[in-house]
Amino acid sequence: MTTMGDVANGKSARTRSLVDALVRWLFNLWESHTDFSDAGTAELIRDSVDAVEETLVRARQEEDAYQEVVLRALGRRFPDGVPPADRELYPRQNKIPEEVWARPVFVYRKARQEGASPAEAKLRALGRVRELAEADIKMAQRERASRILQSAAPQGVIGYRRIIHPERSKTGTCGLCLVAANRIYSTGELYPLHTGCQCEVLPITEEHDPGLHLNREDLDAIYRIAGSTGASDLSNTRIKEYVSGEWGSVLRKHDRSTASGLSPRDEKFALPAEDAQRYSRVSDPERMVRRLNKSRSELGEWESRRGSASRSRKSNLEKTLEYWEKMAG
């Protein structure tokens, strides 16, 4: 008999396959590149963005299929009114993908300035490529899940919780997610992420909270393996959440050296309270229109400085703006 855990694990594995396929493709593209000047990287960035945007659509479709199965198991249906997977916006708020995918170029240049060989500099750039690909897909699925569950609220979906996947973490059990596993998030809320997060989400209804049972099983197993000392360390992990203008809600280990509990770097990116609420939730149609108009303007500026975006990229942006303008009335 297929369990909720099986469904969540299957979805996580398929998402991992999407990430790995994208990273392999991007590595092949970047490894063969030699000219890291502005002019020499225009096509590199354009091709990277096109591949990422295509994969994000597939990642959202994977989230749709997963949530449809889960909602059906809870006696609900996939809600009406959820936008097509190809009519969502790049998930990093206040950023166009071209700007983000120029970052590995800057990593390469900085490494060379610090005396690294071309081969070493490229390895550092490839590490950044992997980080960006993993985060982009995770943020896209997080946003998609929150939008679906927000639309399902009239059917009695009252919130959701994160489902930990300790077996999928390359560095072992994540104390941040273990602590956050007990938290319940409202529909439409973007749950806090951290770099390399492997969590999935499951909805909560008035009758059912399937994630509570799954997390309890995983936590009990982790604490048994960790032993008394390790279990105490994990359970005593202190976390801190903040909202950034790019990632939305972010999860970090509490920094004891600062009054805020955030590292100096995180303090720099944390939004003030009056903005944090807006950036920690799924965008409504009016805000989507504002974000899309801003993206269109920034893409035009990018093209004037660094080279044109692909025809499909610009066409999709216009179609997405048209869709959300219609939704906004």
Short mmCIF file of C-alpha atoms in Angstrom, two decimals:
data_model
loop_
_atom_site.label_atom_id
_atom_site.label_comp_id
_atom_site.label_asym_id
_atom_site.label_seq_id
_atom_site.Cartn_x
_atom_site.Cartn_y
_atom_site.Cartn_z
CA MET A 1 0.00 0.00 0.00
CA THR A 2 1.37 3.41 -0.98
CA THR A 3 1.76 5.75 2.00
CA MET A 4 2.07 9.53 2.22
CA GLY A 5 5.73 8.97 2.97
CA ASP A 6 6.14 7.00 -0.25
CA VAL A 7 4.46 9.79 -2.23
CA ALA A 8 6.66 12.47 -0.65
CA ASN A 9 9.81 10.42 -1.16
CA GLY A 10 8.91 9.75 -4.78
CA LYS A 11 8.35 13.42 -5.47
CA SER A 12 11.62 14.32 -3.78
CA ALA A 13 13.50 11.78 -5.89
CA ARG A 14 11.97 13.07 -9.13
CA THR A 15 12.87 16.63 -8.19
CA ARG A 16 16.43 15.49 -7.46
CA SER A 17 16.55 14.00 -10.96
CA LEU A 18 15.42 17.33 -12.42
CA VAL A 19 18.15 19.16 -10.50
CA ASP A 20 20.82 16.68 -11.52
CA ALA A 21 19.83 16.81 -15.19
CA LEU A 22 19.90 20.61 -15.19
CA VAL A 23 23.25 20.75 -13.41
CA ARG A 24 24.80 18.26 -15.85
CA TRP A 25 23.60 20.33 -18.80
CA LEU A 26 24.86 23.56 -17.26
CA PHE A 27 28.21 22.00 -16.35
CA ASN A 28 28.72 20.93 -19.95
CA LEU A 29 27.90 24.46 -21.07
CA TRP A 30 30.14 26.24 -18.57
CA GLU A 31 33.06 23.79 -18.63
CA SER A 32 33.65 24.38 -22.33
CA HIS A 33 33.60 28.16 -21.98
CA THR A 34 36.83 30.17 -22.04
CA ASP A 35 35.95 33.84 -22.54
CA PHE A 36 34.58 35.34 -19.29
CA SER A 37 34.39 38.94 -20.46
CA ASP A 38 31.02 40.70 -20.64
CA ALA A 39 30.81 40.20 -24.39
CA GLY A 40 32.07 36.65 -24.14
CA THR A 41 29.48 35.58 -21.57
CA ALA A 42 26.33 37.11 -23.08
CA GLU A 43 25.37 33.92 -24.91
CA LEU A 44 26.47 31.75 -21.97
CA ILE A 45 24.12 33.58 -19.59
CA ARG A 46 21.28 33.62 -22.13
CA ASP A 47 21.52 29.85 -22.71
CA SER A 48 21.72 29.19 -18.96
CA VAL A 49 18.61 31.27 -18.28
CA ASP A 50 16.64 29.50 -21.01
CA ALA A 51 17.57 26.07 -19.60
CA VAL A 52 16.73 27.12 -16.05
CA GLU A 53 13.37 28.64 -16.98
CA GLU A 54 12.39 25.49 -18.89
CA THR A 55 13.35 23.31 -15.91
CA LEU A 56 11.41 25.52 -13.49
CA VAL A 57 8.23 24.87 -15.47
CA ARG A 58 8.82 21.12 -15.16
CA ALA A 59 9.56 21.49 -11.45
CA ARG A 60 6.26 23.31 -10.92
CA GLN A 61 4.43 20.62 -12.88
CA GLU A 62 6.02 18.04 -10.60
CA GLU A 63 4.75 19.98 -7.60
CA ASP A 64 1.28 20.10 -9.16
CA ALA A 65 1.21 16.33 -9.66
CA TYR A 66 2.41 15.72 -6.10
CA GLN A 67 -0.10 18.04 -4.48
CA GLU A 68 -2.93 16.60 -6.57
CA VAL A 69 -2.17 13.10 -5.25
CA VAL A 70 -1.84 14.30 -1.67
CA LEU A 71 -5.02 16.38 -1.74
CA ARG A 72 -6.97 13.49 -3.24
CA ALA A 73 -5.76 11.23 -0.42
CA LEU A 74 -7.11 13.80 2.04
CA GLY A 75 -10.49 13.86 0.33
CA ARG A 76 -9.86 17.12 -1.53
CA ARG A 77 -9.36 17.96 -5.18
CA PHE A 78 -6.74 19.99 -6.95
CA PRO A 79 -8.14 23.53 -6.76
CA ASP A 80 -9.42 25.61 -9.64
CA GLY A 81 -7.79 28.92 -10.39
CA VAL A 82 -4.17 27.83 -10.04
CA PRO A 83 -2.23 29.49 -12.89
CA PRO A 84 -0.53 27.32 -15.51
CA ALA A 85 2.97 26.24 -14.52
CA ASP A 86 4.47 28.33 -17.31
CA ARG A 87 2.74 31.50 -16.10
CA GLU A 88 4.64 31.86 -12.86
CA LEU A 89 7.49 34.34 -12.48
CA TYR A 90 11.14 33.60 -11.71
CA PRO A 91 10.99 32.78 -7.99
CA ARG A 92 13.76 35.09 -6.74
CA GLN A 93 11.93 38.28 -5.87
CA ASN A 94 13.36 41.56 -7.14
CA LYS A 95 15.75 39.69 -9.45
CA ILE A 96 15.69 38.77 -13.11
CA PRO A 97 17.34 35.43 -13.91
CA GLU A 98 19.95 37.09 -16.14
CA GLU A 99 21.31 39.01 -13.18
CA VAL A 100 21.40 35.88 -11.02
CA TRP A 101 23.02 33.70 -13.66
CA ALA A 102 25.77 36.24 -14.21
CA ARG A 103 26.97 35.48 -10.67
CA PRO A 104 29.14 32.46 -11.62
CA VAL A 105 30.93 34.77 -14.06
CA PHE A 106 31.79 37.10 -11.18
CA VAL A 107 32.93 34.11 -9.10
CA TYR A 108 35.30 33.12 -11.91
CA ARG A 109 36.67 36.65 -12.26
CA LYS A 110 37.20 37.08 -8.52
CA ALA A 111 39.03 33.76 -8.32
CA ARG A 112 41.36 34.77 -11.12
CA GLN A 113 42.03 38.12 -9.44
CA GLU A 114 42.96 36.22 -6.28
CA GLY A 115 45.53 34.19 -8.21
CA ALA A 116 43.59 31.01 -8.98
CA SER A 117 44.37 29.16 -12.18
CA PRO A 118 41.74 29.14 -14.94
CA ALA A 119 40.88 25.55 -14.02
CA GLU A 120 40.48 26.35 -10.31
CA ALA A 121 38.49 29.49 -11.07
CA LYS A 122 36.16 27.47 -13.27
CA LEU A 123 35.65 24.89 -10.51
CA ARG A 124 34.55 27.66 -8.16
CA ALA A 125 32.18 29.00 -10.80
CA LEU A 126 30.72 25.53 -11.32
CA GLY A 127 30.10 25.24 -7.59
CA ARG A 128 28.10 28.44 -7.79
CA VAL A 129 26.20 27.08 -10.80
CA ARG A 130 25.09 24.07 -8.76
CA GLU A 131 24.02 26.20 -5.79
CA LEU A 132 21.94 28.49 -7.99
CA ALA A 133 20.26 25.63 -9.85
CA GLU A 134 19.30 23.82 -6.66
CA ALA A 135 17.97 26.97 -5.00
CA ASP A 136 16.01 28.15 -8.05
CA ILE A 137 14.16 24.85 -8.31
CA LYS A 138 13.49 24.69 -4.58
CA MET A 139 12.15 28.24 -4.48
CA ALA A 140 9.93 27.63 -7.52
CA GLN A 141 8.39 24.54 -5.94
CA ARG A 142 7.96 26.26 -2.58
CA GLU A 143 6.06 29.11 -4.22
CA ARG A 144 3.98 26.72 -6.30
CA ALA A 145 3.01 24.58 -3.31
CA SER A 146 1.97 27.63 -1.30
CA ARG A 147 -0.13 28.94 -4.18
CA ILE A 148 -1.88 25.58 -4.61
CA LEU A 149 -2.63 25.21 -0.89
CA GLN A 150 -3.84 28.80 -0.68
CA SER A 151 -6.28 28.04 -3.51
CA ALA A 152 -7.36 24.86 -1.68
CA ALA A 153 -8.19 26.73 1.54
CA PRO A 154 -11.95 26.92 0.70
CA GLN A 155 -11.93 23.09 0.72
CA GLY A 156 -10.77 23.00 4.32
CA VAL A 157 -6.99 23.07 3.92
CA ILE A 158 -5.96 25.09 6.96
CA GLY A 159 -2.16 25.05 6.64
CA TYR A 160 0.81 22.83 5.97
CA ARG A 161 4.04 21.62 7.49
CA ARG A 162 7.47 20.78 6.12
CA ILE A 163 8.44 17.12 5.76
CA ILE A 164 12.06 16.40 6.58
CA HIS A 165 14.18 14.17 4.34
CA PRO A 166 17.29 13.39 6.40
CA GLU A 167 18.23 10.57 4.03
CA ARG A 168 18.58 13.06 1.16
CA SER A 169 20.95 15.48 2.87
CA LYS A 170 24.53 15.17 1.62
CA THR A 171 25.89 16.49 4.91
CA GLY A 172 23.75 14.47 7.29
CA THR A 173 20.75 15.42 9.37
CA CYS A 174 19.87 19.11 9.24
CA GLY A 175 19.25 20.50 12.71
CA LEU A 176 17.55 23.57 11.25
CA CYS A 177 14.83 21.55 9.54
CA LEU A 178 14.45 19.22 12.52
CA VAL A 179 13.54 22.15 14.75
CA ALA A 180 11.33 23.75 12.09
CA ALA A 181 9.52 20.44 11.45
CA ASN A 182 7.19 21.16 14.37
CA ARG A 183 5.99 24.43 12.87
CA ILE A 184 2.72 24.88 11.01
CA TYR A 185 2.57 27.40 8.16
CA SER A 186 -0.54 29.12 6.88
CA THR A 187 -1.69 28.60 3.30
CA GLY A 188 -0.08 31.15 1.02
CA GLU A 189 2.91 31.53 3.33
CA LEU A 190 6.38 30.80 1.95
CA TYR A 191 8.06 28.49 4.44
CA PRO A 192 11.66 29.45 5.34
CA LEU A 193 14.39 27.83 3.25
CA HIS A 194 18.09 27.41 3.76
CA THR A 195 20.79 26.51 1.27
CA GLY A 196 20.52 22.84 0.37
CA CYS A 197 17.10 22.36 2.00
CA GLN A 198 15.59 18.95 1.14
CA CYS A 199 12.17 19.35 2.77
CA GLU A 200 8.83 18.73 1.06
CA VAL A 201 5.45 19.90 2.36
CA LEU A 202 2.17 18.22 3.21
CA PRO A 203 -1.16 20.01 3.72
CA ILE A 204 -3.12 19.99 6.94
CA THR A 205 -6.90 19.78 7.14
CA GLU A 206 -9.18 19.86 10.17
CA GLU A 207 -9.27 16.04 10.08
CA HIS A 208 -5.74 15.14 8.99
CA ASP A 209 -2.14 16.18 9.63
CA PRO A 210 -0.16 13.48 7.80
CA GLY A 211 3.15 15.30 8.09
CA LEU A 212 3.04 15.19 11.89
CA HIS A 213 3.17 11.38 11.88
CA LEU A 214 5.85 11.20 9.17
CA ASN A 215 8.10 13.70 10.91
CA ARG A 216 7.65 11.93 14.25
CA GLU A 217 8.85 8.66 12.71
CA ASP A 218 11.89 10.33 11.16
CA LEU A 219 12.74 12.26 14.30
CA ASP A 220 12.52 9.16 16.49
CA ALA A 221 14.82 7.28 14.11
CA ILE A 222 17.31 10.17 13.98
CA TYR A 223 17.46 10.49 17.76
CA ARG A 224 17.94 6.73 18.16
CA ILE A 225 20.89 6.81 15.77
CA ALA A 226 22.35 9.99 17.27
CA GLY A 227 22.32 8.65 20.83
CA SER A 228 21.61 10.72 23.91
CA THR A 229 24.31 13.35 23.38
CA GLY A 230 23.65 13.78 19.66
CA ALA A 231 19.90 13.89 20.18
CA SER A 232 20.32 16.62 22.78
CA ASP A 233 22.49 18.66 20.43
CA LEU A 234 19.96 18.34 17.63
CA SER A 235 16.91 19.13 19.72
CA ASN A 236 18.65 22.15 21.27
CA THR A 237 19.54 23.69 17.93
CA ARG A 238 18.31 27.28 17.94
CA ILE A 239 17.02 28.70 14.69
CA LYS A 240 16.32 32.16 13.40
CA GLU A 241 14.01 33.16 10.59
CA TYR A 242 14.12 36.33 8.56
CA VAL A 243 12.78 37.60 5.24
CA SER A 244 15.03 38.76 2.41
CA GLY A 245 14.06 40.67 -0.70
CA GLU A 246 15.32 37.84 -2.91
CA TRP A 247 14.67 34.53 -1.13
CA GLY A 248 11.59 35.50 0.84
CA SER A 249 11.56 33.58 4.14
CA VAL A 250 14.97 32.23 5.16
CA LEU A 251 15.99 29.75 7.87
CA ARG A 252 19.32 30.13 9.66
CA LYS A 253 21.08 28.83 12.75
CA HIS A 254 20.87 31.33 15.59
CA ASP A 255 24.02 33.46 15.78
CA ARG A 256 24.91 33.94 19.45
CA SER A 257 27.37 36.72 18.66
CA THR A 258 24.72 39.26 17.65
CA ALA A 259 21.75 40.78 19.42
CA SER A 260 19.42 39.97 16.52
CA GLY A 261 20.46 36.32 16.30
CA LEU A 262 21.40 36.83 12.66
CA SER A 263 24.90 36.86 11.23
CA PRO A 264 26.13 40.28 10.05
CA ARG A 265 25.66 39.13 6.45
CA ASP A 266 22.06 38.04 7.07
CA GLU A 267 21.34 41.27 8.94
CA LYS A 268 22.32 43.15 5.79
CA PHE A 269 19.71 41.31 3.72
CA ALA A 270 16.88 41.15 6.27
CA LEU A 271 13.88 43.27 5.35
CA PRO A 272 12.20 45.60 7.85
CA ALA A 273 8.99 44.35 9.42
CA GLU A 274 6.76 46.49 7.18
CA ASP A 275 8.13 44.74 4.06
CA ALA A 276 8.71 41.26 5.49
CA GLN A 277 5.02 40.29 5.51
CA ARG A 278 4.66 41.00 1.78
CA TYR A 279 7.79 39.11 0.78
CA SER A 280 6.99 36.07 2.90
CA ARG A 281 3.76 35.25 1.05
CA VAL A 282 2.71 34.21 -2.43
CA SER A 283 2.14 37.24 -4.65
CA ASP A 284 -1.46 38.11 -5.47
CA PRO A 285 -2.39 39.09 -9.06
CA GLU A 286 -1.81 42.82 -8.51
CA ARG A 287 1.63 42.24 -7.05
CA MET A 288 2.46 39.77 -9.82
CA VAL A 289 1.69 42.49 -12.37
CA ARG A 290 3.98 44.91 -10.54
CA ARG A 291 6.76 42.33 -10.36
CA LEU A 292 6.40 41.46 -14.03
CA ASN A 293 6.48 45.08 -15.15
CA LYS A 294 9.60 45.59 -13.07
CA SER A 295 11.15 42.45 -14.60
CA ARG A 296 10.35 43.65 -18.11
CA SER A 297 11.99 47.01 -17.42
CA GLU A 298 15.07 45.39 -15.87
CA LEU A 299 15.38 42.94 -18.76
CA GLY A 300 15.38 45.89 -21.18
CA GLU A 301 18.17 47.51 -19.18
CA TRP A 302 20.09 44.23 -19.15
CA GLU A 303 19.83 43.90 -22.91
CA SER A 304 21.18 47.43 -23.39
CA ARG A 305 24.24 46.55 -21.32
CA ARG A 306 24.96 42.85 -21.75
CA GLY A 307 23.24 41.45 -24.83
CA SER A 308 19.78 40.37 -25.89
CA ALA A 309 17.65 37.74 -24.22
CA SER A 310 16.27 34.93 -26.34
CA ARG A 311 13.05 35.42 -28.27
CA SER A 312 11.32 32.70 -26.24
CA ARG A 313 12.36 34.34 -22.97
CA LYS A 314 10.85 37.69 -23.95
CA SER A 315 7.75 36.09 -25.42
CA ASN A 316 7.10 34.09 -22.23
CA LEU A 317 7.52 37.22 -20.12
CA GLU A 318 4.95 39.10 -22.20
CA LYS A 319 2.49 36.19 -22.14
CA THR A 320 2.88 35.87 -18.38
CA LEU A 321 2.28 39.58 -17.89
CA GLU A 322 -0.81 39.40 -20.11
CA TYR A 323 -2.14 36.47 -18.07
CA TRP A 324 -1.72 38.23 -14.70
CA GLU A 325 -3.13 41.51 -15.99
CA LYS A 326 -6.25 39.57 -16.89
CA MET A 327 -6.32 37.91 -13.45
CA ALA A 328 -5.94 41.30 -11.79
CA GLY A 329 -8.95 42.58 -13.71
#
